[in-house]
mmCIF file of C-alpha atoms in Angstrom:
data_model
loop_
_atom_site.group_PDB
_atom_site.id
_atom_site.type_symbol
_atom_site.label_atom_id
_atom_site.label_comp_id
_atom_site.label_asym_id
_atom_site.label_seq_id
_atom_site.Cartn_x
_atom_site.Cartn_y
_atom_site.Cartn_z
ATOM 1 C CA MET A 6 0.057 0.334 -0.282
ATOM 2 C CA SER A 7 3.328 1.846 0.767
ATOM 3 C CA ARG A 8 4.540 1.553 -2.710
ATOM 4 C CA LEU A 9 1.441 2.610 -4.477
ATOM 5 C CA PHE A 10 0.840 5.590 -2.015
ATOM 6 C CA ALA A 11 4.780 6.863 -3.141
ATOM 7 C CA ALA A 12 4.001 6.793 -6.633
ATOM 8 C CA ALA A 13 0.806 8.059 -6.891
ATOM 9 C CA ALA A 14 2.382 11.114 -4.953
ATOM 10 C CA GLY A 15 5.500 11.241 -7.314
ATOM 11 C CA ALA A 16 3.075 11.172 -10.003
ATOM 12 C CA VAL A 17 0.815 14.252 -8.742
ATOM 13 C CA LEU A 18 4.750 16.089 -7.918
ATOM 14 C CA LEU A 19 5.599 15.478 -11.324
ATOM 15 C CA LEU A 20 1.840 16.517 -12.826
ATOM 16 C CA ALA A 21 2.291 19.841 -10.348
ATOM 17 C CA GLY A 22 5.954 20.627 -11.803
ATOM 18 C CA LEU A 23 4.971 20.570 -15.697
ATOM 19 C CA PRO A 24 1.834 23.294 -15.684
ATOM 20 C CA SER A 25 3.569 26.340 -17.002
ATOM 21 C CA GLY A 26 4.438 23.935 -20.469
ATOM 22 C CA LEU A 27 1.276 22.499 -21.204
ATOM 23 C CA GLN A 28 -1.788 23.893 -23.537
ATOM 24 C CA ALA A 29 -5.233 24.091 -23.597
ATOM 25 C CA GLN A 30 -7.511 23.038 -26.114
ATOM 26 C CA ASP A 31 -9.989 24.803 -28.001
ATOM 27 C CA LEU A 32 -12.834 21.996 -28.223
ATOM 28 C CA SER A 33 -16.142 21.701 -30.785
ATOM 29 C CA PRO A 34 -19.249 22.916 -30.175
ATOM 30 C CA ARG A 35 -21.251 19.545 -29.257
ATOM 31 C CA ALA A 36 -17.625 17.825 -28.763
ATOM 32 C CA TYR A 37 -19.312 16.247 -25.547
ATOM 33 C CA LEU A 38 -22.644 16.296 -25.403
ATOM 34 C CA ILE A 39 -24.819 13.464 -25.986
ATOM 35 C CA THR A 40 -27.512 14.569 -28.891
ATOM 36 C CA PRO A 41 -29.873 12.006 -30.295
ATOM 37 C CA LEU A 42 -29.024 10.048 -33.009
ATOM 38 C CA ARG A 43 -29.074 12.199 -36.828
ATOM 39 C CA SER A 44 -28.545 14.868 -35.708
ATOM 40 C CA ASN A 45 -27.280 18.114 -37.204
ATOM 41 C CA ALA A 46 -26.224 21.494 -36.204
ATOM 42 C CA VAL A 47 -24.612 23.944 -38.306
ATOM 43 C CA THR A 48 -22.057 26.539 -36.542
ATOM 44 C CA VAL A 49 -20.822 29.504 -38.451
ATOM 45 C CA ALA A 50 -17.946 31.390 -36.566
ATOM 46 C CA ASN A 51 -15.679 34.623 -37.508
ATOM 47 C CA VAL A 52 -12.573 35.688 -35.696
ATOM 48 C CA PHE A 53 -10.508 38.591 -36.323
ATOM 49 C CA ASN A 54 -7.863 39.951 -34.520
ATOM 50 C CA ASP A 55 -6.203 43.332 -34.807
ATOM 51 C CA GLY A 56 -2.528 44.705 -33.061
ATOM 52 C CA ASP A 57 0.938 44.613 -32.896
ATOM 53 C CA LEU A 58 3.607 41.405 -33.521
ATOM 54 C CA HIS A 59 6.204 41.225 -30.890
ATOM 55 C CA PHE A 60 8.846 39.274 -32.722
ATOM 56 C CA GLU A 61 11.787 39.979 -29.006
ATOM 57 C CA GLY A 62 14.352 40.278 -30.963
ATOM 58 C CA THR A 63 14.406 36.721 -32.839
ATOM 59 C CA VAL A 64 14.158 38.067 -36.604
ATOM 60 C CA PRO A 65 15.407 41.904 -37.247
ATOM 61 C CA ILE A 66 11.652 42.969 -37.759
ATOM 62 C CA THR A 67 10.567 46.534 -36.123
ATOM 63 C CA GLY A 68 6.900 47.972 -35.924
ATOM 64 C CA ALA A 69 5.121 45.216 -37.085
ATOM 65 C CA THR A 70 1.459 44.717 -37.243
ATOM 66 C CA GLY A 71 -1.137 42.763 -38.246
ATOM 67 C CA ARG A 72 -4.864 42.181 -39.088
ATOM 68 C CA MET A 73 -6.961 38.687 -39.166
ATOM 69 C CA ASN A 74 -10.312 37.962 -40.384
ATOM 70 C CA MET A 75 -11.119 34.075 -40.348
ATOM 71 C CA PRO A 76 -14.783 33.743 -41.165
ATOM 72 C CA ASN A 77 -15.764 29.400 -40.926
ATOM 73 C CA VAL A 78 -18.416 27.465 -41.040
ATOM 74 C CA THR A 79 -18.877 23.922 -38.842
ATOM 75 C CA LEU A 80 -21.119 21.114 -39.364
ATOM 76 C CA TYR A 81 -22.151 18.608 -37.249
ATOM 77 C CA HIS A 82 -23.833 15.357 -36.894
ATOM 78 C CA SER A 83 -24.643 12.589 -34.769
ATOM 79 C CA LEU A 84 -24.382 8.558 -34.906
ATOM 80 C CA SER A 85 -23.757 5.074 -33.688
ATOM 81 C CA VAL A 86 -20.665 3.762 -33.356
ATOM 82 C CA PHE A 87 -20.529 0.083 -32.470
ATOM 83 C CA GLY A 88 -23.263 0.776 -30.247
ATOM 84 C CA ARG A 89 -22.075 3.989 -29.050
ATOM 85 C CA SER A 90 -22.888 8.021 -29.392
ATOM 86 C CA ALA A 91 -20.440 9.267 -32.074
ATOM 87 C CA ASN A 92 -20.568 13.154 -33.771
ATOM 88 C CA VAL A 93 -18.510 13.803 -36.795
ATOM 89 C CA THR A 94 -17.708 17.780 -37.213
ATOM 90 C CA ALA A 95 -16.327 19.223 -41.102
ATOM 91 C CA THR A 96 -14.740 22.969 -41.099
ATOM 92 C CA LEU A 97 -14.108 25.357 -43.763
ATOM 93 C CA ALA A 98 -12.651 28.060 -43.025
ATOM 94 C CA TYR A 99 -11.415 30.652 -44.735
ATOM 95 C CA GLY A 100 -8.302 33.340 -43.842
ATOM 96 C CA VAL A 101 -7.296 37.075 -44.927
ATOM 97 C CA GLY A 102 -4.433 38.548 -43.430
ATOM 98 C CA ASN A 103 -2.890 41.833 -43.953
ATOM 99 C CA PHE A 104 0.864 42.370 -42.054
ATOM 100 C CA GLU A 105 2.957 45.601 -41.685
ATOM 101 C CA GLY A 106 6.483 45.902 -40.669
ATOM 102 C CA ASN A 107 9.984 47.004 -41.060
ATOM 103 C CA ALA A 108 11.883 43.973 -42.576
ATOM 104 C CA PHE A 109 15.412 45.318 -42.705
ATOM 105 C CA GLY A 110 15.704 48.379 -42.752
ATOM 106 C CA ALA A 111 12.689 48.538 -44.875
ATOM 107 C CA GLU A 112 8.573 48.504 -44.877
ATOM 108 C CA THR A 113 7.723 45.571 -45.773
ATOM 109 C CA GLU A 114 3.078 45.023 -46.581
ATOM 110 C CA ILE A 115 2.147 41.397 -47.057
ATOM 111 C CA TYR A 116 -1.804 40.248 -48.184
ATOM 112 C CA ALA A 117 -1.905 36.957 -47.537
ATOM 113 C CA PRO A 118 -5.281 35.449 -48.209
ATOM 114 C CA GLY A 119 -6.394 31.649 -48.048
ATOM 115 C CA SER A 120 -7.200 29.283 -45.957
ATOM 116 C CA SER A 121 -3.689 29.259 -44.536
ATOM 117 C CA ILE A 122 -1.824 32.205 -42.745
ATOM 118 C CA PRO A 123 1.199 32.670 -42.015
ATOM 119 C CA SER A 124 1.752 33.148 -37.907
ATOM 120 C CA SER A 125 4.718 35.957 -38.909
ATOM 121 C CA ALA A 126 4.735 38.375 -41.118
ATOM 122 C CA SER A 127 8.460 38.314 -43.124
ATOM 123 C CA PRO A 128 10.298 39.989 -46.082
#
């Protein structure tokens, strides 16, 4: 019994020391909600971000700003798999970004349309 307690205490201490490196995840709506079979849902969302970009000396870019707009549509369908409740989601997203900044001493602008938006502006 004491070995089990020691192992559990060690696991708790290990997990208590790691929270700074752990990240949360965004759950899709209705992910863990048990819904009637063959239920459908459509979710429409928009994410808009506008502000300064801080590279903190990692790249020679100063005065960087960005504006991103990312609308998306998600389709949800519930079903039964081997007698258990399950769901399937499909998301169609599109993003548009405008980035500005001084790279290597020159004013640089990037317009990034499409489903893949760069995480930072680069020359």
